[in-house]
PDB file of C-alpha atoms in Angstrom:
ATOM      1  CA  MET A   1     123.580 -71.492 102.837  1.00 41.00           C
ATOM      2  CA  SER A   2     119.808 -71.481 102.640  1.00 40.00           C
ATOM      3  CA  SER A   3     117.923 -72.381 105.783  1.00 42.00           C
ATOM      4  CA  VAL A   4     114.779 -73.247 103.837  1.00 42.00           C
ATOM      5  CA  LEU A   5     113.921 -76.817 102.952  1.00 44.00           C
ATOM      6  CA  HIS A   6     114.030 -77.181  99.156  1.00 44.00           C
ATOM      7  CA  PRO A   7     113.589 -80.230  96.916  1.00 45.00           C
ATOM      8  CA  PRO A   8     116.635 -81.310  94.878  1.00 44.00           C
ATOM      9  CA  PRO A   9     117.145 -79.354  91.641  1.00 48.00           C
ATOM     10  CA  SER A  10     115.539 -80.760  88.524  1.00 51.00           C
ATOM     11  CA  GLY A  11     117.617 -83.609  87.122  1.00 54.00           C
ATOM     12  CA  GLN A  12     119.559 -84.202  90.362  1.00 53.00           C
ATOM     13  CA  ASP A  13     119.443 -87.680  91.815  1.00 55.00           C
ATOM     14  CA  PRO A  14     117.545 -87.475  95.129  1.00 50.00           C
ATOM     15  CA  LEU A  15     119.898 -90.107  96.549  1.00 53.00           C
ATOM     16  CA  THR A  16     122.929 -87.846  96.044  1.00 55.00           C
ATOM     17  CA  ALA A  17     121.231 -84.599  97.027  1.00 56.00           C
ATOM     18  CA  PRO A  18     122.167 -83.075 100.407  1.00 63.00           C
ATOM     19  CA  LYS A  19     120.218 -84.590 103.294  1.00 73.00           C
ATOM     20  CA  TYR A  20     118.338 -81.806 105.023  1.00 80.00           C
ATOM     21  CA  ARG A  21     117.481 -82.149 108.707  1.00 80.00           C
ATOM     22  CA  PRO A  22     114.367 -80.311 109.907  1.00 82.00           C
ATOM     23  CA  VAL A  23     115.388 -78.246 112.937  1.00 78.00           C
ATOM     24  CA  SER A  24     112.179 -76.308 113.450  1.00 76.00           C
ATOM     25  CA  SER A  25     109.079 -75.349 111.511  1.00 73.00           C
ATOM     26  CA  HIS A  26     111.066 -72.680 109.645  1.00 72.00           C
ATOM     27  CA  LEU A  27     114.633 -74.020 109.595  1.00 73.00           C
ATOM     28  CA  ALA A  28     116.286 -77.012 107.969  1.00 81.00           C
ATOM     29  CA  ILE A  29     120.016 -77.626 107.582  1.00 76.00           C
ATOM     30  CA  ALA A  30     122.245 -79.846 105.474  1.00 75.00           C
ATOM     31  CA  PRO A  31     125.431 -79.876 107.614  1.00 92.00           C
ATOM     32  CA  PRO A  32     125.562 -82.797 110.077  1.00 95.00           C
ATOM     33  CA  VAL A  33     125.939 -81.696 113.700  1.00 97.00           C
ATOM     34  CA  SER A  34     128.136 -83.532 116.218  1.00 98.00           C
ATOM     35  CA  VAL A  35     127.704 -82.973 119.955  1.00 98.00           C
ATOM     36  CA  VAL A  36     130.761 -83.622 122.145  1.00 98.00           C
ATOM     37  CA  ILE A  37     130.182 -84.380 125.829  1.00 98.00           C
ATOM     38  CA  PRO A  38     133.245 -84.870 128.080  1.00 97.00           C
ATOM     39  CA  ALA A  39     132.187 -86.885 131.110  1.00 96.00           C
ATOM     40  CA  MET A  40     133.709 -88.478 134.185  1.00 95.00           C
ATOM     41  CA  ASN A  41     131.398 -90.141 136.700  1.00 95.00           C
ATOM     42  CA  GLU A  42     128.311 -88.336 135.423  1.00 96.00           C
ATOM     43  CA  ALA A  43     125.905 -91.292 135.262  1.00 97.00           C
ATOM     44  CA  GLU A  44     123.309 -89.512 137.414  1.00 96.00           C
ATOM     45  CA  ASN A  45     123.400 -86.339 135.314  1.00 96.00           C
ATOM     46  CA  LEU A  46     123.354 -87.832 131.823  1.00 97.00           C
ATOM     47  CA  PRO A  47     119.574 -88.488 131.782  1.00 97.00           C
ATOM     48  CA  TYR A  48     119.007 -84.736 132.191  1.00 96.00           C
ATOM     49  CA  VAL A  49     121.608 -83.915 129.538  1.00 96.00           C
ATOM     50  CA  PHE A  50     120.364 -86.337 126.893  1.00 97.00           C
ATOM     51  CA  LYS A  51     116.730 -85.443 127.533  1.00 96.00           C
ATOM     52  CA  THR A  52     117.323 -81.931 126.195  1.00 96.00           C
ATOM     53  CA  LEU A  53     119.318 -82.910 123.099  1.00 97.00           C
ATOM     54  CA  PRO A  54     117.385 -82.411 119.847  1.00 95.00           C
ATOM     55  CA  ASP A  55     116.700 -85.552 117.850  1.00 92.00           C
ATOM     56  CA  TRP A  56     117.933 -84.027 114.587  1.00 94.00           C
ATOM     57  CA  ILE A  57     121.629 -83.985 115.542  1.00 95.00           C
ATOM     58  CA  HIS A  58     123.904 -86.259 113.551  1.00 96.00           C
ATOM     59  CA  GLU A  59     125.820 -87.875 116.412  1.00 97.00           C
ATOM     60  CA  VAL A  60     126.702 -87.690 120.086  1.00 98.00           C
ATOM     61  CA  VAL A  61     130.346 -88.266 121.016  1.00 98.00           C
ATOM     62  CA  LEU A  62     130.812 -89.031 124.697  1.00 98.00           C
ATOM     63  CA  VAL A  63     134.416 -88.806 125.920  1.00 98.00           C
ATOM     64  CA  ASP A  64     134.715 -90.980 128.998  1.00 97.00           C
ATOM     65  CA  GLY A  65     137.378 -89.845 131.452  1.00 95.00           C
ATOM     66  CA  ASN A  66     137.892 -93.295 132.983  1.00 93.00           C
ATOM     67  CA  SER A  67     134.618 -93.228 134.903  1.00 96.00           C
ATOM     68  CA  THR A  68     134.188 -95.618 137.795  1.00 95.00           C
ATOM     69  CA  ASP A  69     130.380 -95.417 137.767  1.00 96.00           C
ATOM     70  CA  LYS A  70     127.974 -96.415 134.980  1.00 96.00           C
ATOM     71  CA  THR A  71     128.522 -93.332 132.817  1.00 97.00           C
ATOM     72  CA  VAL A  72     129.135 -95.322 129.627  1.00 97.00           C
ATOM     73  CA  GLU A  73     126.315 -97.802 130.235  1.00 98.00           C
ATOM     74  CA  VAL A  74     123.813 -95.024 130.942  1.00 98.00           C
ATOM     75  CA  ALA A  75     124.882 -93.086 127.843  1.00 98.00           C
ATOM     76  CA  ARG A  76     124.385 -96.128 125.615  1.00 98.00           C
ATOM     77  CA  GLU A  77     120.998 -96.815 127.131  1.00 97.00           C
ATOM     78  CA  LEU A  78     119.851 -93.230 126.626  1.00 97.00           C
ATOM     79  CA  TRP A  79     121.332 -92.786 123.136  1.00 97.00           C
ATOM     80  CA  PRO A  80     121.951 -96.228 121.556  1.00 96.00           C
ATOM     81  CA  LYS A  81     124.057 -94.812 118.710  1.00 96.00           C
ATOM     82  CA  VAL A  82     126.305 -92.763 121.001  1.00 97.00           C
ATOM     83  CA  ARG A  83     129.996 -92.888 120.104  1.00 97.00           C
ATOM     84  CA  VAL A  84     132.083 -93.518 123.199  1.00 98.00           C
ATOM     85  CA  VAL A  85     135.693 -92.335 123.123  1.00 97.00           C
ATOM     86  CA  PRO A  86     137.923 -93.486 126.007  1.00 96.00           C
ATOM     87  CA  GLN A  87     140.073 -90.616 127.260  1.00 95.00           C
ATOM     88  CA  ARG A  88     143.745 -91.499 127.478  1.00 89.00           C
ATOM     89  CA  GLY A  89     144.963 -88.388 129.277  1.00 91.00           C
ATOM     90  CA  ARG A  90     143.390 -86.181 131.932  1.00 90.00           C
ATOM     91  CA  GLY A  91     141.632 -82.831 132.002  1.00 91.00           C
ATOM     92  CA  LYS A  92     138.801 -81.185 130.102  1.00 93.00           C
ATOM     93  CA  GLY A  93     141.043 -79.849 127.359  1.00 93.00           C
ATOM     94  CA  ASP A  94     142.436 -83.310 126.711  1.00 95.00           C
ATOM     95  CA  ALA A  95     138.911 -84.771 126.648  1.00 96.00           C
ATOM     96  CA  LEU A  96     137.602 -82.189 124.192  1.00 96.00           C
ATOM     97  CA  THR A  97     140.557 -82.695 121.874  1.00 96.00           C
ATOM     98  CA  ALA A  98     139.874 -86.427 121.787  1.00 96.00           C
ATOM     99  CA  GLY A  99     136.190 -85.776 121.144  1.00 97.00           C
ATOM    100  CA  PHE A 100     136.824 -83.301 118.342  1.00 97.00           C
ATOM    101  CA  GLU A 101     139.096 -85.790 116.593  1.00 96.00           C
ATOM    102  CA  ALA A 102     136.333 -88.408 116.683  1.00 97.00           C
ATOM    103  CA  CYS A 103     133.612 -86.159 115.265  1.00 97.00           C
ATOM    104  CA  THR A 104     132.351 -86.726 111.724  1.00 96.00           C
ATOM    105  CA  GLY A 105     129.943 -83.787 111.548  1.00 96.00           C
ATOM    106  CA  ASP A 106     130.608 -80.460 109.833  1.00 96.00           C
ATOM    107  CA  ILE A 107     129.407 -78.581 112.924  1.00 97.00           C
ATOM    108  CA  ILE A 108     130.686 -79.401 116.411  1.00 98.00           C
ATOM    109  CA  VAL A 109     128.882 -78.436 119.618  1.00 98.00           C
ATOM    110  CA  MET A 110     130.481 -78.619 123.084  1.00 97.00           C
ATOM    111  CA  VAL A 111     128.124 -79.530 125.943  1.00 97.00           C
ATOM    112  CA  ASP A 112     128.989 -80.214 129.601  1.00 95.00           C
ATOM    113  CA  ALA A 113     127.792 -83.437 131.217  1.00 95.00           C
ATOM    114  CA  ASP A 114     126.694 -81.974 134.563  1.00 93.00           C
ATOM    115  CA  GLY A 115     123.207 -80.940 133.482  1.00 93.00           C
ATOM    116  CA  SER A 116     123.971 -77.212 133.593  1.00 94.00           C
ATOM    117  CA  ALA A 117     123.381 -76.669 129.867  1.00 94.00           C
ATOM    118  CA  ASP A 118     120.098 -76.797 127.976  1.00 96.00           C
ATOM    119  CA  GLY A 119     120.470 -78.813 124.783  1.00 96.00           C
ATOM    120  CA  GLY A 120     117.460 -76.980 123.419  1.00 95.00           C
ATOM    121  CA  GLU A 121     119.734 -73.980 122.874  1.00 97.00           C
ATOM    122  CA  ILE A 122     121.727 -75.879 120.236  1.00 97.00           C
ATOM    123  CA  VAL A 123     119.348 -74.625 117.558  1.00 95.00           C
ATOM    124  CA  SER A 124     120.457 -71.043 118.306  1.00 96.00           C
ATOM    125  CA  TYR A 125     124.115 -71.975 117.933  1.00 97.00           C
ATOM    126  CA  VAL A 126     123.536 -73.843 114.684  1.00 96.00           C
ATOM    127  CA  SER A 127     121.393 -71.031 113.297  1.00 94.00           C
ATOM    128  CA  ALA A 128     124.247 -68.580 113.907  1.00 96.00           C
ATOM    129  CA  LEU A 129     126.702 -70.835 112.097  1.00 96.00           C
ATOM    130  CA  VAL A 130     124.561 -71.505 109.019  1.00 94.00           C
ATOM    131  CA  SER A 131     123.890 -67.752 108.876  1.00 94.00           C
ATOM    132  CA  GLY A 132     127.579 -66.958 108.456  1.00 96.00           C
ATOM    133  CA  ALA A 133     129.421 -67.219 111.776  1.00 97.00           C
ATOM    134  CA  ASP A 134     132.498 -69.406 112.140  1.00 98.00           C
ATOM    135  CA  PHE A 135     132.288 -69.737 115.921  1.00 98.00           C
ATOM    136  CA  ALA A 136     129.125 -69.478 118.037  1.00 98.00           C
ATOM    137  CA  LYS A 137     130.146 -68.629 121.584  1.00 97.00           C
ATOM    138  CA  GLY A 138     127.769 -69.091 124.484  1.00 97.00           C
ATOM    139  CA  SER A 139     127.477 -66.197 126.917  1.00 97.00           C
ATOM    140  CA  ARG A 140     125.757 -66.115 130.287  1.00 97.00           C
ATOM    141  CA  PHE A 141     126.036 -62.325 130.355  1.00 96.00           C
ATOM    142  CA  ALA A 142     124.725 -61.439 126.913  1.00 96.00           C
ATOM    143  CA  ASN A 143     121.191 -60.067 126.836  1.00 95.00           C
ATOM    144  CA  GLY A 144     118.925 -63.065 127.412  1.00 95.00           C
ATOM    145  CA  GLY A 145     121.523 -65.212 129.157  1.00 96.00           C
ATOM    146  CA  GLY A 146     122.006 -65.956 132.838  1.00 96.00           C
ATOM    147  CA  THR A 147     123.457 -68.300 135.438  1.00 95.00           C
ATOM    148  CA  ASP A 148     122.450 -70.051 138.638  1.00 93.00           C
ATOM    149  CA  ASP A 149     125.894 -71.500 139.189  1.00 84.00           C
ATOM    150  CA  MET A 150     128.443 -68.756 139.740  1.00 86.00           C
ATOM    151  CA  THR A 151     129.823 -67.478 143.033  1.00 87.00           C
ATOM    152  CA  PHE A 152     130.817 -63.856 143.535  1.00 89.00           C
ATOM    153  CA  VAL A 153     134.505 -64.778 143.279  1.00 87.00           C
ATOM    154  CA  ARG A 154     134.033 -66.675 140.020  1.00 87.00           C
ATOM    155  CA  ARG A 155     131.876 -63.913 138.565  1.00 91.00           C
ATOM    156  CA  LEU A 156     134.456 -61.261 139.447  1.00 91.00           C
ATOM    157  CA  GLY A 157     137.325 -63.343 138.118  1.00 90.00           C
ATOM    158  CA  ASN A 158     135.509 -64.072 134.877  1.00 91.00           C
ATOM    159  CA  ARG A 159     134.734 -60.375 134.391  1.00 94.00           C
ATOM    160  CA  VAL A 160     138.329 -59.295 134.997  1.00 93.00           C
ATOM    161  CA  LEU A 161     139.826 -61.981 132.751  1.00 93.00           C
ATOM    162  CA  CYS A 162     137.269 -61.222 130.048  1.00 95.00           C
ATOM    163  CA  ALA A 163     138.212 -57.537 130.148  1.00 96.00           C
ATOM    164  CA  VAL A 164     141.898 -58.426 129.805  1.00 95.00           C
ATOM    165  CA  VAL A 165     141.249 -60.613 126.745  1.00 96.00           C
ATOM    166  CA  ASN A 166     139.076 -57.947 125.132  1.00 96.00           C
ATOM    167  CA  ARG A 167     141.748 -55.307 125.649  1.00 94.00           C
ATOM    168  CA  LYS A 168     144.750 -57.375 124.650  1.00 93.00           C
ATOM    169  CA  PHE A 169     143.284 -59.217 121.681  1.00 94.00           C
ATOM    170  CA  GLY A 170     140.631 -56.840 120.378  1.00 93.00           C
ATOM    171  CA  ALA A 171     137.728 -59.130 121.286  1.00 95.00           C
ATOM    172  CA  ARG A 172     134.249 -58.042 122.343  1.00 95.00           C
ATOM    173  CA  TYR A 173     133.272 -60.888 124.623  1.00 97.00           C
ATOM    174  CA  THR A 174     130.781 -60.574 127.450  1.00 97.00           C
ATOM    175  CA  ASP A 175     131.745 -63.981 128.889  1.00 96.00           C
ATOM    176  CA  LEU A 176     135.064 -65.800 128.800  1.00 94.00           C
ATOM    177  CA  CYS A 177     135.117 -68.990 130.862  1.00 89.00           C
ATOM    178  CA  TYR A 178     132.082 -70.843 129.542  1.00 92.00           C
ATOM    179  CA  GLY A 179     132.103 -74.227 127.840  1.00 91.00           C
ATOM    180  CA  TYR A 180     128.935 -74.139 125.734  1.00 97.00           C
ATOM    181  CA  ASN A 181     130.165 -73.320 122.225  1.00 97.00           C
ATOM    182  CA  ALA A 182     129.736 -74.472 118.629  1.00 98.00           C
ATOM    183  CA  PHE A 183     131.842 -74.085 115.518  1.00 98.00           C
ATOM    184  CA  TRP A 184     132.473 -75.333 112.008  1.00 98.00           C
ATOM    185  CA  ARG A 185     134.859 -78.265 111.965  1.00 96.00           C
ATOM    186  CA  HIS A 186     137.315 -76.432 109.694  1.00 94.00           C
ATOM    187  CA  CYS A 187     138.008 -73.969 112.533  1.00 96.00           C
ATOM    188  CA  LEU A 188     140.097 -76.649 114.261  1.00 95.00           C
ATOM    189  CA  ASP A 189     142.762 -76.157 111.596  1.00 93.00           C
ATOM    190  CA  LYS A 190     143.208 -72.575 112.805  1.00 92.00           C
ATOM    191  CA  ILE A 191     142.892 -72.975 116.587  1.00 90.00           C
ATOM    192  CA  GLU A 192     145.219 -75.835 117.461  1.00 87.00           C
ATOM    193  CA  LEU A 193     144.508 -76.872 121.052  1.00 89.00           C
ATOM    194  CA  ASP A 194     147.530 -77.604 123.214  1.00 89.00           C
ATOM    195  CA  CYS A 195     146.275 -77.417 126.789  1.00 88.00           C
ATOM    196  CA  THR A 196     144.631 -80.061 128.945  1.00 86.00           C
ATOM    197  CA  GLY A 197     142.566 -78.323 131.655  1.00 86.00           C
ATOM    198  CA  PHE A 198     139.558 -76.029 132.055  1.00 85.00           C
ATOM    199  CA  GLU A 199     141.560 -73.226 130.464  1.00 90.00           C
ATOM    200  CA  VAL A 200     140.864 -74.805 127.066  1.00 93.00           C
ATOM    201  CA  GLU A 201     137.726 -72.662 126.708  1.00 93.00           C
ATOM    202  CA  THR A 202     139.722 -69.458 127.119  1.00 94.00           C
ATOM    203  CA  LEU A 203     142.369 -70.699 124.705  1.00 95.00           C
ATOM    204  CA  MET A 204     139.740 -71.370 122.053  1.00 95.00           C
ATOM    205  CA  ASN A 205     138.161 -67.953 122.556  1.00 96.00           C
ATOM    206  CA  ILE A 206     141.504 -66.220 122.147  1.00 96.00           C
ATOM    207  CA  ARG A 207     142.648 -68.191 119.134  1.00 95.00           C
ATOM    208  CA  VAL A 208     139.468 -67.736 117.128  1.00 96.00           C
ATOM    209  CA  VAL A 209     140.000 -63.983 117.476  1.00 95.00           C
ATOM    210  CA  LYS A 210     143.674 -64.231 116.558  1.00 94.00           C
ATOM    211  CA  ALA A 211     142.709 -66.322 113.525  1.00 94.00           C
ATOM    212  CA  GLY A 212     140.282 -63.653 112.344  1.00 95.00           C
ATOM    213  CA  LEU A 213     137.271 -65.966 112.517  1.00 97.00           C
ATOM    214  CA  LYS A 214     133.773 -64.508 112.682  1.00 97.00           C
ATOM    215  CA  VAL A 215     132.394 -64.927 116.209  1.00 97.00           C
ATOM    216  CA  GLN A 216     128.789 -64.525 117.298  1.00 97.00           C
ATOM    217  CA  GLU A 217     127.785 -64.673 120.948  1.00 98.00           C
ATOM    218  CA  ILE A 218     124.711 -66.713 121.831  1.00 98.00           C
ATOM    219  CA  PRO A 219     122.762 -65.900 125.017  1.00 98.00           C
ATOM    220  CA  SER A 220     122.799 -69.019 127.195  1.00 98.00           C
ATOM    221  CA  TYR A 221     121.422 -69.939 130.593  1.00 97.00           C
ATOM    222  CA  GLU A 222     123.589 -71.975 132.957  1.00 96.00           C
ATOM    223  CA  TYR A 223     121.771 -74.081 135.545  1.00 95.00           C
ATOM    224  CA  LEU A 224     123.101 -75.596 138.745  1.00 91.00           C
ATOM    225  CA  ARG A 225     124.922 -78.891 138.507  1.00 89.00           C
ATOM    226  CA  ILE A 226     122.293 -81.511 139.324  1.00 90.00           C
ATOM    227  CA  HIS A 227     124.344 -84.228 141.037  1.00 86.00           C
ATOM    228  CA  GLY A 228     127.913 -84.442 142.283  1.00 69.00           C
ATOM    229  CA  ALA A 229     130.590 -81.810 142.752  1.00 70.00           C
ATOM    230  CA  SER A 230     132.483 -79.872 140.124  1.00 64.00           C
ATOM    231  CA  ASN A 231     136.222 -80.368 139.635  1.00 64.00           C
ATOM    232  CA  LEU A 232     136.555 -76.641 138.949  1.00 60.00           C
ATOM    233  CA  ARG A 233     138.618 -74.695 141.494  1.00 60.00           C
ATOM    234  CA  ALA A 234     138.203 -70.936 141.134  1.00 60.00           C
ATOM    235  CA  VAL A 235     141.680 -69.780 142.225  1.00 62.00           C
ATOM    236  CA  ARG A 236     143.684 -72.656 140.769  1.00 71.00           C
ATOM    237  CA  ASP A 237     141.913 -72.674 137.413  1.00 68.00           C
ATOM    238  CA  GLY A 238     141.757 -68.890 137.327  1.00 71.00           C
ATOM    239  CA  MET A 239     145.549 -68.806 137.508  1.00 82.00           C
ATOM    240  CA  ARG A 240     145.767 -71.331 134.687  1.00 84.00           C
ATOM    241  CA  VAL A 241     143.484 -69.151 132.571  1.00 87.00           C
ATOM    242  CA  LEU A 242     145.657 -66.106 133.297  1.00 88.00           C
ATOM    243  CA  LYS A 243     148.776 -68.037 132.265  1.00 89.00           C
ATOM    244  CA  VAL A 244     147.121 -68.924 128.955  1.00 89.00           C
ATOM    245  CA  ILE A 245     146.259 -65.273 128.337  1.00 93.00           C
ATOM    246  CA  LEU A 246     149.798 -64.115 129.076  1.00 90.00           C
ATOM    247  CA  LYS A 247     151.295 -66.871 126.928  1.00 89.00           C
ATOM    248  CA  GLU A 248     149.047 -66.088 123.973  1.00 89.00           C
ATOM    249  CA  ARG A 249     149.826 -62.381 124.339  1.00 81.00           C
ATOM    250  CA  SER A 250     153.544 -63.142 124.387  1.00 77.00           C
ATOM    251  CA  ASN A 251     153.216 -65.336 121.298  1.00 69.00           C
ATOM    252  CA  ARG A 252     151.349 -62.569 119.510  1.00 61.00           C
ATOM    253  CA  ARG A 253     154.091 -60.077 120.242  1.00 56.00           C
ATOM    254  CA  GLU A 254     156.739 -62.518 119.021  1.00 51.00           C
ATOM    255  CA  LEU A 255     154.797 -63.086 115.777  1.00 51.00           C
ATOM    256  CA  ARG A 256     154.578 -59.351 115.182  1.00 59.00           C
ATOM    257  CA  ARG A 257     158.310 -59.019 115.841  1.00 57.00           C
ATOM    258  CA  GLN A 258     159.053 -61.744 113.309  1.00 54.00           C
ATOM    259  CA  GLU A 259     156.772 -60.110 110.744  1.00 55.00           C
ATOM    260  CA  ARG A 260     158.573 -56.786 111.164  1.00 61.00           C
ATOM    261  CA  HIS A 261     161.930 -58.484 110.559  1.00 56.00           C
ATOM    262  CA  SER A 262     160.738 -60.778 107.775  1.00 55.00           C
ATOM    263  CA  PRO A 263     163.126 -60.932 104.768  1.00 53.00           C
ATOM    264  CA  MET A 264     160.130 -60.090 102.583  1.00 47.00           C
ATOM    265  CA  LEU A 265     160.095 -56.657 104.225  1.00 44.00           C
ATOM    266  CA  ASP A 266     163.846 -56.075 104.121  1.00 47.00           C
ATOM    267  CA  SER A 267     165.569 -54.025 101.425  1.00 39.00           C
ATOM    268  CA  PHE A 268     166.503 -55.766  98.197  1.00 38.00           C
ATOM    269  CA  PRO A 269     170.216 -56.552  97.746  1.00 41.00           C
ATOM    270  CA  GLY A 270     172.145 -53.487  96.747  1.00 43.00           C
ATOM    271  CA  GLU A 271     169.651 -51.035  98.230  1.00 42.00           C
ATOM    272  CA  ALA A 272     170.487 -48.851 101.165  1.00 40.00           C
ATOM    273  CA  SER A 273     169.093 -50.126 104.442  1.00 35.00           C
TER     274      SER A 273
END
């Protein structure tokens, strides 16, 4: 897909031609971009989040996790056309699933509501996708990335779990447990999400590799949460991430076993086994 802004071909009705959205002085895209923001009691942080979002995105989908503050009201004031999706279940994975289902864009971007992510980086994610990647994965440890919000324990745990995923699934990640990612909508057909908590990010990272999708890491800088306290618990959620890794590894082994014993690979009737 060309990233250059071109007029519609001769004879083509301008009204039916693809609508290009200027992203920068040298980049314009046709695919609409949806930004999904799971939020629960983040009214104080949303002004910082929305302030960094580029004005060329197609839509913002805010998944409200039954907030008791003015999260929804603030979101609508900041972005009048925001789509608010009430979350029926609990957990970040559940919220993201609900948000993905509500998206109408061809490209989906995941952004946290705590003010730790810079929406200005979205252009880098989208550029990677229109250049050929299926999944643009944010990394705080790729060259050019960084973080202000990671304790020694979390950093060590992330490094160990990342190494395990790389070894067991043939990935080349530099960061595993990070929620700033973007992907083409069609990827959802290949990475069915069936978990509800923070481990959803790890599950996605594993399944895009298992599905053979093209992944490109994007250097990203994570800032401190501006207001409030995170629901993340290093040990508890680290164990949940490990369980996901072990489960996905077990499923992979079972699939290989089934492939080895597939009737398509067995001898034809009458042949010696």
